[in-house]
Short mmCIF file of C-alpha atoms in Angstrom, two decimals:
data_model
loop_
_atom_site.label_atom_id
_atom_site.label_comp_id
_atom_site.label_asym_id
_atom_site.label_seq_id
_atom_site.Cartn_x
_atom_site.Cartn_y
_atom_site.Cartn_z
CA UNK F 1049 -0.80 8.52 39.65
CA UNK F 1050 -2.21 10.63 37.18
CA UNK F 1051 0.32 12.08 34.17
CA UNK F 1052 0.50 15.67 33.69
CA UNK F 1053 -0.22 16.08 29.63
CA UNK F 1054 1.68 18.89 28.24
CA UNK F 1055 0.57 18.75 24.92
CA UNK F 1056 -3.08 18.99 26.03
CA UNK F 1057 -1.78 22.94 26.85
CA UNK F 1058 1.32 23.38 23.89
CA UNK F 1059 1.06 20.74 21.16
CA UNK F 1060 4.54 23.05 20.05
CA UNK F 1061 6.74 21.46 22.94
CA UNK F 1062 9.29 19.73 22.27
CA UNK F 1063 11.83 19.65 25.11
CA UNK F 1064 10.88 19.24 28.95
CA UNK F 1065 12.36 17.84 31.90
CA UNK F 1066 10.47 15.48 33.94
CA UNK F 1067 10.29 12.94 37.34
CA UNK F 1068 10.41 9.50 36.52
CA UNK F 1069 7.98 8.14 38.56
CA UNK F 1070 8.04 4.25 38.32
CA UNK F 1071 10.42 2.79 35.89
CA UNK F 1072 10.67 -1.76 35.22
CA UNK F 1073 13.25 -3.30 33.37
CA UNK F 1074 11.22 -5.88 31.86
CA UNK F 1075 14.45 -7.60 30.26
CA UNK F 1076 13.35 -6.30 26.43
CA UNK F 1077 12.61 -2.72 27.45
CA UNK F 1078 12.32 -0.16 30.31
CA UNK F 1079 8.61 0.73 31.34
CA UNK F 1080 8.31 4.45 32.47
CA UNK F 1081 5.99 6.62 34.11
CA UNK F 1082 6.07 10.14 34.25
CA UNK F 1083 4.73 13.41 36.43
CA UNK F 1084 4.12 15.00 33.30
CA UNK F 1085 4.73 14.35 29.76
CA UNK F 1086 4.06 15.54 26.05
CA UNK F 1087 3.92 12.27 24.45
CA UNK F 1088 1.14 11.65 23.19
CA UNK F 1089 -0.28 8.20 23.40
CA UNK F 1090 -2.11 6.04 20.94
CA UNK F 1091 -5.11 6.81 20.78
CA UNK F 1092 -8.64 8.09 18.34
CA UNK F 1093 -6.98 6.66 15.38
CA UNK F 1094 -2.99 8.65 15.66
CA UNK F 1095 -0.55 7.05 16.38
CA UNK F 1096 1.67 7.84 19.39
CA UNK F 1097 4.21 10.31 19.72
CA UNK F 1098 8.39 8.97 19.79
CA UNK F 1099 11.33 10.77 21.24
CA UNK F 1100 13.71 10.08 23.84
CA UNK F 1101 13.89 10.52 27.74
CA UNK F 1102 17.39 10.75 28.92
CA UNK F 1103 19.73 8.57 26.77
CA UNK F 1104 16.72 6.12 26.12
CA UNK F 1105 15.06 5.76 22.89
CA UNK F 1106 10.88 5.79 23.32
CA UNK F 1107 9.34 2.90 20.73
CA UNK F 1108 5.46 3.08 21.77
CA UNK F 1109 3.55 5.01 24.14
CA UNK F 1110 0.17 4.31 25.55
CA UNK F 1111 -2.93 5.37 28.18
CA UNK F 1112 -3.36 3.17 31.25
CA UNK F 1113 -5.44 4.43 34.46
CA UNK F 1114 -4.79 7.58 33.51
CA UNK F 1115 -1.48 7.23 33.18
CA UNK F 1116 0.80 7.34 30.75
CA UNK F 1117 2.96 4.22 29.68
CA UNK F 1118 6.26 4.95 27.70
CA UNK F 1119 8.13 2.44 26.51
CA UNK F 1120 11.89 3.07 26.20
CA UNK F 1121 14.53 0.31 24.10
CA UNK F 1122 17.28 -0.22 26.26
CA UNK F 1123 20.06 0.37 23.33
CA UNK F 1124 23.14 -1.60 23.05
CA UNK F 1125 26.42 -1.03 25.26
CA UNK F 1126 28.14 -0.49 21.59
CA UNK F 1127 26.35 2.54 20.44
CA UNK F 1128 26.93 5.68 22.07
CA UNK F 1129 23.31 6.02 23.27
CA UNK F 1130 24.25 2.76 24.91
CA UNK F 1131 27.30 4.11 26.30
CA UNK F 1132 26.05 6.75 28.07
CA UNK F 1133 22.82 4.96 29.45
CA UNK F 1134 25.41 2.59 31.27
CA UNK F 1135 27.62 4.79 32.60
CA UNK F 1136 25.04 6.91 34.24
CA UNK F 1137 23.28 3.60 35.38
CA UNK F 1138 19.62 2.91 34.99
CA UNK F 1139 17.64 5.86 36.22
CA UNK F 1140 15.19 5.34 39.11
CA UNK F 1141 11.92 6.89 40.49
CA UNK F 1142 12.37 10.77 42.09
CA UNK F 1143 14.90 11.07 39.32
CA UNK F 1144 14.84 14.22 36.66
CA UNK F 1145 14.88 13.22 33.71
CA UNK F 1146 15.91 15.55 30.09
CA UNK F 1147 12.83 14.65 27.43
CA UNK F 1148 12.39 15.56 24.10
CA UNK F 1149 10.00 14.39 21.06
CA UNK F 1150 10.32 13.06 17.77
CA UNK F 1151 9.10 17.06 16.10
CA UNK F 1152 8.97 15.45 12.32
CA UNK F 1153 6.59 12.66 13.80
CA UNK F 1154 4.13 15.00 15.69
CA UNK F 1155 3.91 17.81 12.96
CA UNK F 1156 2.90 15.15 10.46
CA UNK F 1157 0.10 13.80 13.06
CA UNK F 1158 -0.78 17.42 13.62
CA UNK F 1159 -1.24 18.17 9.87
CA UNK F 1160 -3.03 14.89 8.77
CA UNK F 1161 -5.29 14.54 11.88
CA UNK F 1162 -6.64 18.29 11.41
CA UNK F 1163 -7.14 17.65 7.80
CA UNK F 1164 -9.21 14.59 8.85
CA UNK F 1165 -11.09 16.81 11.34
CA UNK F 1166 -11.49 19.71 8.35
CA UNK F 1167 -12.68 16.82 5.47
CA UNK F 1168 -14.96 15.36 8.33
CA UNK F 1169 -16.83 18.30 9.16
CA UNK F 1170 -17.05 19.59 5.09
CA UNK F 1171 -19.01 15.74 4.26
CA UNK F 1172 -20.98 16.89 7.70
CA UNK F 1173 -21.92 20.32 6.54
CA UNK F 1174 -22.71 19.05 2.47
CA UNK F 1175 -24.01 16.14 2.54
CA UNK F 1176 -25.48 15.35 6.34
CA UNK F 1177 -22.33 12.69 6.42
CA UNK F 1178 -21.10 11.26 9.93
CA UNK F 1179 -17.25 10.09 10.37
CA UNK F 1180 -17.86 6.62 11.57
CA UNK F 1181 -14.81 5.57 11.25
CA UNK F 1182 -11.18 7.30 11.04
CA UNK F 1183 -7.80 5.61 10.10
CA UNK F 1184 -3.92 6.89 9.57
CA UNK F 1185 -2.01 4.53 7.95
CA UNK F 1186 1.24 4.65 6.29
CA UNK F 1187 0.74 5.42 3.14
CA UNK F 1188 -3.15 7.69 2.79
CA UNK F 1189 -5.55 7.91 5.56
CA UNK F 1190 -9.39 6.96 5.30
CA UNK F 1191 -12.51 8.24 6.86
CA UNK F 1192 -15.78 6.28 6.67
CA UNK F 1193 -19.01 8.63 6.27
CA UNK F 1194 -22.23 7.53 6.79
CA UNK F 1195 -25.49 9.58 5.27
CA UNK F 1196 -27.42 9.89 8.19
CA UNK F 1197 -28.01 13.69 8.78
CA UNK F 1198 -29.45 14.55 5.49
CA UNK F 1199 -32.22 11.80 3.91
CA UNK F 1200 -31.97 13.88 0.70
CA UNK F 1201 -28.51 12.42 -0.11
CA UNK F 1202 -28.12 9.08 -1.12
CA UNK F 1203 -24.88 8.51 -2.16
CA UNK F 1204 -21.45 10.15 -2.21
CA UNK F 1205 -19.59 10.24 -5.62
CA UNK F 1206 -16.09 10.94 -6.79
CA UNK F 1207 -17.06 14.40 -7.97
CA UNK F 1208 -19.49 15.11 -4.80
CA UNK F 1209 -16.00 14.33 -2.58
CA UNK F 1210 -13.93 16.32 -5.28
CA UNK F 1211 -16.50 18.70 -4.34
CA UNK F 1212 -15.71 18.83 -0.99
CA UNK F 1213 -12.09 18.57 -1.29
CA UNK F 1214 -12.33 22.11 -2.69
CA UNK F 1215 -14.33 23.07 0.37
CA UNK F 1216 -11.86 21.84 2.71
CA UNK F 1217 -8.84 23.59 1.07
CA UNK F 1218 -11.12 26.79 1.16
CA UNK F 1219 -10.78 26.33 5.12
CA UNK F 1220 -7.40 25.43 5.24
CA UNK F 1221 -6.55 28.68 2.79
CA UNK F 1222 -8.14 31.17 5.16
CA UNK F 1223 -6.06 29.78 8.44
CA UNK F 1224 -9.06 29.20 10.16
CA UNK F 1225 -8.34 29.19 13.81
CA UNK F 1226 -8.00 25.68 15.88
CA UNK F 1227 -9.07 26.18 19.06
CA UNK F 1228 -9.06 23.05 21.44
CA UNK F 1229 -11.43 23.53 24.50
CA UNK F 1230 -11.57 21.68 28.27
CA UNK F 1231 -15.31 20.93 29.08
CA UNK F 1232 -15.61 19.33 32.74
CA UNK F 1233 -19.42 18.26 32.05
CA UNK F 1234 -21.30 17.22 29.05
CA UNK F 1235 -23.74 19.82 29.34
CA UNK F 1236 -21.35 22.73 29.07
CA UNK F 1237 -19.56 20.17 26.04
CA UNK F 1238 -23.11 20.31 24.18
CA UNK F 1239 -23.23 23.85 24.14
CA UNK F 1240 -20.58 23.97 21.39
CA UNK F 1241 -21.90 23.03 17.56
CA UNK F 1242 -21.01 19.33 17.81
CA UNK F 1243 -21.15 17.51 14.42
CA UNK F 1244 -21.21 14.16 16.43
CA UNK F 1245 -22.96 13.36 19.61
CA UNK F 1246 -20.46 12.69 22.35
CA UNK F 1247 -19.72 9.61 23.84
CA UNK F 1248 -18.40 10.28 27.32
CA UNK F 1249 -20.10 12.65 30.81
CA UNK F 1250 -16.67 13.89 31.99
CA UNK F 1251 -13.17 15.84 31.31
CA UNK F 1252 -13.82 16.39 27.38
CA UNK F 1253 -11.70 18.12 24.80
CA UNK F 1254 -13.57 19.59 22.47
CA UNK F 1255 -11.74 20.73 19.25
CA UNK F 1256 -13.33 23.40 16.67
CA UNK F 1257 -11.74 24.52 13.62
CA UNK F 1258 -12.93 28.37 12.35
CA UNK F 1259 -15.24 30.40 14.58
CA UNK F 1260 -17.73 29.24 16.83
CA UNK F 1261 -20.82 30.62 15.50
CA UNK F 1262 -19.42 29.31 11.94
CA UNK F 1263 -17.36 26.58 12.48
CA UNK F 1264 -15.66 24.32 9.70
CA UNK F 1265 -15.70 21.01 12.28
CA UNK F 1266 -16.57 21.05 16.00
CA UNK F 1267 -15.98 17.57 18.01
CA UNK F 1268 -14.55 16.02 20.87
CA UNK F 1269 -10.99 14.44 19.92
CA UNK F 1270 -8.00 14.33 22.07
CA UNK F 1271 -5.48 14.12 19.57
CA UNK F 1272 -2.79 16.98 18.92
CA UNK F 1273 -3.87 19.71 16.02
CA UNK F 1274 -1.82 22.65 15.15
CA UNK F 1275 -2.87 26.17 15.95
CA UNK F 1276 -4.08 27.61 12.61
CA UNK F 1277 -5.77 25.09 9.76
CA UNK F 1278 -3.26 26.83 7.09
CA UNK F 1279 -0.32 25.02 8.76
CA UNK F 1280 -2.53 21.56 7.40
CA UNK F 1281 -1.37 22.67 3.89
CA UNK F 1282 -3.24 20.71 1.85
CA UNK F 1283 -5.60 17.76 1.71
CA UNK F 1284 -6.11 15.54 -1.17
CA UNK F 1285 -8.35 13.01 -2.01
CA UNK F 1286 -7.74 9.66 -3.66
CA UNK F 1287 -10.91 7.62 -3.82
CA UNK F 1288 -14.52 6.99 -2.50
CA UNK F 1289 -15.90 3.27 -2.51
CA UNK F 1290 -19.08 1.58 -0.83
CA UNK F 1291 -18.33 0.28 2.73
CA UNK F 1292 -20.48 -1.86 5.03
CA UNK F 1293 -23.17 0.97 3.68
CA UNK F 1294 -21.37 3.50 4.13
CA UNK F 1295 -19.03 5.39 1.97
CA UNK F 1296 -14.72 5.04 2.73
CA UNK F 1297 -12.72 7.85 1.54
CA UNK F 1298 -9.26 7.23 1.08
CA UNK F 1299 -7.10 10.62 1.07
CA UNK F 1300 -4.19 12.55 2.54
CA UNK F 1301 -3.01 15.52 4.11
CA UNK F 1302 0.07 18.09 4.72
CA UNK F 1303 3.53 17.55 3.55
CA UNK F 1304 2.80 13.47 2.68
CA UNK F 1305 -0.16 15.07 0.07
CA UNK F 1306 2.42 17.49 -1.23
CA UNK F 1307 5.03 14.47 -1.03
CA UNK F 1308 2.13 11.90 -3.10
CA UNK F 1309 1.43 14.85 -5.19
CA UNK F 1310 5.66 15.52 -6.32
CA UNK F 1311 5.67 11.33 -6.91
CA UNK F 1312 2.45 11.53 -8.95
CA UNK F 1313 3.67 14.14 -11.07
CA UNK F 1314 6.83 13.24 -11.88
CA UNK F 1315 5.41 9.77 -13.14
CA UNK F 1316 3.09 11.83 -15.37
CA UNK F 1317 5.77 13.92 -16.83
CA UNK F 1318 8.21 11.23 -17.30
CA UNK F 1319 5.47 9.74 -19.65
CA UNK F 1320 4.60 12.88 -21.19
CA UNK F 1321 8.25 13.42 -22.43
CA UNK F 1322 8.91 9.66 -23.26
CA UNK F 1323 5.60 10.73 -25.86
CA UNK F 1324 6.86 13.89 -26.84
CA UNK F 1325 3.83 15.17 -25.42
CA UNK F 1326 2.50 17.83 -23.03
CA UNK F 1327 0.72 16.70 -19.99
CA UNK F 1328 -2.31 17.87 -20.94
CA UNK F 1329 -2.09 16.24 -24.24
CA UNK F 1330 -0.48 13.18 -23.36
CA UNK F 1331 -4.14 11.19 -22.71
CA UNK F 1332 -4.91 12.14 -26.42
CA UNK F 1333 -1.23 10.83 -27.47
CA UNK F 1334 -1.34 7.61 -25.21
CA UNK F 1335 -5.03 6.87 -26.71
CA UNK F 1336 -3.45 7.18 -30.31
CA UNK F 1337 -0.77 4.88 -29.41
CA UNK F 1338 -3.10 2.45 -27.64
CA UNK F 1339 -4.69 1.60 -30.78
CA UNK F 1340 -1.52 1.49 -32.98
CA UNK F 1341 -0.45 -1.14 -30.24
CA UNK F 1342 -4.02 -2.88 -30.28
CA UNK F 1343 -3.47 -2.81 -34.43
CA UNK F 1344 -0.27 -4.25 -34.08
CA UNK F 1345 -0.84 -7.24 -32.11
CA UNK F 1346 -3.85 -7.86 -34.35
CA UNK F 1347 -1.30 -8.07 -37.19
CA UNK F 1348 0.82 -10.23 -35.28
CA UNK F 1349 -1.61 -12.95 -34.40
CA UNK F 1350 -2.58 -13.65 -38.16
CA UNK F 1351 0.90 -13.53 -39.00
CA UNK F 1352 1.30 -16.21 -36.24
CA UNK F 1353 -1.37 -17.97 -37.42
CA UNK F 1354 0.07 -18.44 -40.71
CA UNK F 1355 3.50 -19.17 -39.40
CA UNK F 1356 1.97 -22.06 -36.90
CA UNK F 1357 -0.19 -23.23 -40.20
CA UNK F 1358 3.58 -23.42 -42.04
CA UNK F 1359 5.19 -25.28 -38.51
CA UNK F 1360 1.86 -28.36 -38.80
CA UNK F 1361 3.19 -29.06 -42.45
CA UNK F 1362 6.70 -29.60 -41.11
CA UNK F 1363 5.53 -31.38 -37.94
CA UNK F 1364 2.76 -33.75 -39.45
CA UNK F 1365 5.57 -34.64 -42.35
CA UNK F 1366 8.77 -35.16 -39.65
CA UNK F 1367 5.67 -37.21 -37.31
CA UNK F 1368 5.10 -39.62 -40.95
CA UNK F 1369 8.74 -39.18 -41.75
CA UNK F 1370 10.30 -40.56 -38.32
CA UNK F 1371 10.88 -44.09 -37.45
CA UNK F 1372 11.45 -44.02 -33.85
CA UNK F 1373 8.46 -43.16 -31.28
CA UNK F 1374 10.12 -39.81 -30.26
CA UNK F 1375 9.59 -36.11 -32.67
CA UNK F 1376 11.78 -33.20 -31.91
CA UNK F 1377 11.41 -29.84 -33.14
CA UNK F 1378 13.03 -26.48 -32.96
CA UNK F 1379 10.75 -23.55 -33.06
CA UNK F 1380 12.13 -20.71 -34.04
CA UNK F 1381 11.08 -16.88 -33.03
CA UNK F 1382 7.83 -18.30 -30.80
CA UNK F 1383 7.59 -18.01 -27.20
CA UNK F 1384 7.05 -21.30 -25.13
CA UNK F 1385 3.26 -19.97 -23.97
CA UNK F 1386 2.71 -19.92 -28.25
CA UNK F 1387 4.55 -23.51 -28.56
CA UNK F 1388 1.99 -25.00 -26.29
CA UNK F 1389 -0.55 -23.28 -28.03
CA UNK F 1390 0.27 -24.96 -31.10
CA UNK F 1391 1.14 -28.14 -29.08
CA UNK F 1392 -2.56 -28.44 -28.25
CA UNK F 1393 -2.93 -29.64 -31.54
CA UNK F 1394 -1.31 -33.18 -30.76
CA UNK F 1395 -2.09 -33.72 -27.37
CA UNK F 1396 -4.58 -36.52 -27.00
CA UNK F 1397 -3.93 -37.97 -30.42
CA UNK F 1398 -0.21 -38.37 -30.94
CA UNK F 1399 1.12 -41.55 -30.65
CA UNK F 1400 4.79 -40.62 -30.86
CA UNK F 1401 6.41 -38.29 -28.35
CA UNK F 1402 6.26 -35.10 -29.50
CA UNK F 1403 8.98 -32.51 -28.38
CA UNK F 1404 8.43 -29.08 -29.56
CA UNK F 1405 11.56 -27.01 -28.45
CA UNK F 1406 11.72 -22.96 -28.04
CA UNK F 1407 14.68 -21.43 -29.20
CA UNK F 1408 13.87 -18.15 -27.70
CA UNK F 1409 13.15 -19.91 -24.44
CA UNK F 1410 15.54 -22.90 -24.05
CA UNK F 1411 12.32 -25.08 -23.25
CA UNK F 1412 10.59 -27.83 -24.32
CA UNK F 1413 6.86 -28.45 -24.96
CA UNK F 1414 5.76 -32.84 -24.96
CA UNK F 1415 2.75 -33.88 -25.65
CA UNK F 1416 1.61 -37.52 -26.84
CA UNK F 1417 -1.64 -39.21 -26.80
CA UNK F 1418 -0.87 -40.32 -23.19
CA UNK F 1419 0.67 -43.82 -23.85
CA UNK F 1420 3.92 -41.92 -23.12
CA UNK F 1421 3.20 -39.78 -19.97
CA UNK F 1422 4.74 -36.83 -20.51
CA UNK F 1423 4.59 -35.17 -16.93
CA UNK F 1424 6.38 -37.96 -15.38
CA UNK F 1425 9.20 -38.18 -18.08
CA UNK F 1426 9.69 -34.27 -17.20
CA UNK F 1427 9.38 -34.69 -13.38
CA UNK F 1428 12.27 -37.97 -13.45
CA UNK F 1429 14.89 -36.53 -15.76
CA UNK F 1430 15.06 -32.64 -16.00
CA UNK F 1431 16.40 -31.89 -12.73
CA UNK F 1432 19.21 -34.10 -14.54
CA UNK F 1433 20.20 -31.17 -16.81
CA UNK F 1434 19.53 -28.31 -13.94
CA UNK F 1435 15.69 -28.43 -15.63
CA UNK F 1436 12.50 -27.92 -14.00
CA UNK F 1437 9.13 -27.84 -15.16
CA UNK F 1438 6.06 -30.29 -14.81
CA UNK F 1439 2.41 -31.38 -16.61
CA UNK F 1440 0.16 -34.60 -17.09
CA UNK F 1441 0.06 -37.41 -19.19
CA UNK F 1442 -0.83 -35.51 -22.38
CA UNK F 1443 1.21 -32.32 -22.40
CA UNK F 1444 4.54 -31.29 -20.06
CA UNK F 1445 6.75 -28.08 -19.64
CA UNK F 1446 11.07 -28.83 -19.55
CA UNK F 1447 12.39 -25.31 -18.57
CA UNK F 1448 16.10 -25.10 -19.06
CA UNK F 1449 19.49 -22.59 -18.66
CA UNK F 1450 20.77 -23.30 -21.68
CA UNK F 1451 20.62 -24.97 -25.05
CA UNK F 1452 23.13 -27.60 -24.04
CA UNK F 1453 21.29 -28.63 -20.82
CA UNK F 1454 17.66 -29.15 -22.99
CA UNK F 1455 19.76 -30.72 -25.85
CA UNK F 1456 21.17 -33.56 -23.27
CA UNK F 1457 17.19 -33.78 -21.67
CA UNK F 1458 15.97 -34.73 -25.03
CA UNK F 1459 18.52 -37.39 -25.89
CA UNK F 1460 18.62 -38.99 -22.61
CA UNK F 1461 14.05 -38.96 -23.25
CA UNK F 1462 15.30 -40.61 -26.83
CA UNK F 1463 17.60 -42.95 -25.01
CA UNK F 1464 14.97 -43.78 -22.39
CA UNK F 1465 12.44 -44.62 -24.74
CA UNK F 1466 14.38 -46.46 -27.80
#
């Protein structure tokens, strides 16, 4: 049986009553069919509508022969949605049923889907570019435009899309009209100013933003659009990049660009006021300090270089100096990345075991010329002491909690290899 689509009359509806006709308890969820509905179903890149019909909660609706399939969560005897669905009982066909939608839901798909339609037919209309490709996701939606229309235009740049970002708020500024049309045939369809060619003979919704003889977009969709383009808000684009020869755009539209835009801004003036700057100034300031940071860790590696140049005096002396076959080392005010950067100078031709420990980072660094293997003395006895860590013959890592845990590693190591 064919559904009745409301919102192919009054994408505003909200509330309806309806007969239930066909409803399965498929032991997860209910599976309900309706005389007439506004839910919209998946489809042409929106997602579907959610809402409620009686005391059941709708999760996902979709298009089958012409029909359309809701899917309701049968809630919990706990909750009071639950409570009510089993005292009434489960609902059956011929019954009336109370529907509403999820308004929040449908309002954003109204505002980002028109702002696709309004972006679409602006890359159309500038540079000769067809939508091949349309997708809302959570968090920006993309359109993919292929230059096929115009052989002038080879490419799409950031600035050509900022371009026609500017043309697209133009249309939604004026509240441009969105009118959505009924065609039975194609050839009454093609007597509209189609930016695309159409792909089906039959019952086809055409939807045209502006006036007919001057349209901003004009294209079969079956999606839901809001009456007047103003009510899109805004659109906003993010970023163009080469796809599969064509070019992606990644943007927004409505109250999530406005949303994106808030986040975005906040970020930047956070910054500017951490750098006593205004936001128009802060690039300039963050440049400046840029370079004072680039000059700064500039200083700092000589100064480590010297200091590691000061640590080989101590370690070659303490490696001549000590009788037994294991070395250790405190390192003071080095990380344990910069310990096994100056550990690289003993591995391979150390003889002795060689532990280099970081204060700062309650680690050890080995390293012999391999006669000692180093990875496997790590791997056997610093789980011991709550240590992990790991390596190869000539070099190892000992990560530790705390002083006294690496302190008891190294003497059981000096034990071990008395």
């Amino acid at each position: 049986m064919q559904t009745t689509r409301l919102y192919q009359h009054d994408r505003y509806i909200k509330e309806w009553d309806a007969v239930i006709t066909s409803i399965t308890d498929n032991g997860d969820n209910l599976v309900i069919t309706l005389d007439k509905t506004a839910f919209f179903p998946e489809g042409g890149g929106q997602s579907c509508d959610l809402g409620s019909i009686g005391p059941y909660t709708i999760i996902d609706v979709q298009e089958k022969d012409e029909e359309v399939i809701h899917t309701a969560m049968i809630p919990s005897a706990d909750d009071a949605k639950g409570t009510a669905a089993y005292a009434e009982g489960l609902p059956a066909a011929g019954d009336t049923v109370s529907c509403s939608i999820d308004w929040d839901r449908r309002f954003d798909n109204m505002q980002r889907h028109c702002g696709e339609h309004i972006l679409s037919g602006i890359f159309f209309s500038m540079y000769g570019g067809v939508n091949r490709g349309f997708h809302m996701g959570q968090d920006y939606m993309t359109v993919d435009i292929s230059l096929e229309a115009d052989p002038e235009v080879k490419e799409i740049t950031y600035e050509d899309a900022l371009a026609a970002e500017l043309e697209a708020n133009k249309v939604i500024w004026s509240d441009a009209p969105v009118t959505v049309m009924h065609f039975e045939s194609r050839d009454e369809a093609e007597k509209m100013p189609l930016r695309k060619a159409l792909a089906f003979d039959e019952d086809i919704t055409i939807v045209s933003v502006g006036s007919i003889d001057n349209a901003a977009d004009c294209v079969a969709c079956c999606g839901t659009h809001p009456n007047t383009a103003g009510q899109v808000g805004l659109i906003k684009i993010y970023k163009v990049e080469n796809y599969k020869g064509m070019f992606r755009i990644y943007f927004e539209a409505g109250e999530r660009a406005m949303n994106d835009y808030r986040a975005k801004h906040n970020v930047l003036t956070t910054l500017s006021n951490r750098y006593s700057s205004s936001i128009e100034d802060f690039p300039s300031k963050l440049k400046v300090q840029e370079e004072k940071l680039a000059e700064a860790k500039s200083e700092l590696f000589q100064i480590k270089k010297i200091f590691m140049e000061n640590e080989y005096e101590k370690v070659d002396r303490l490696l001549e100096e000590t009788e037994g076959n294991v070395v250790t080392y405190e390192v003071e005010g080095l990380s344990l990345d910069d310990i096994f950067n100056m550990a690289k100078r003993y591995m391979s031709n150390c003889a002795k075991l060689l532990m280099l420990y970081s204060i700062k980072d309650t680690s050890y660094i080995l390293v012999s010329d391999g006669n000692i293997d180093c990875g496997s003395l790590v791997k056997e006895y610093a789980s011991f002491y709550k240590g992990k860590g790991g390596g190869n013959k000539v070099s190892a890592r000992g990560i530790f909690t705390s002083k006294e845990d690496a302190e008891m590693f190294a003497d059981l190591i000096r034990k071990h290899l008395r």
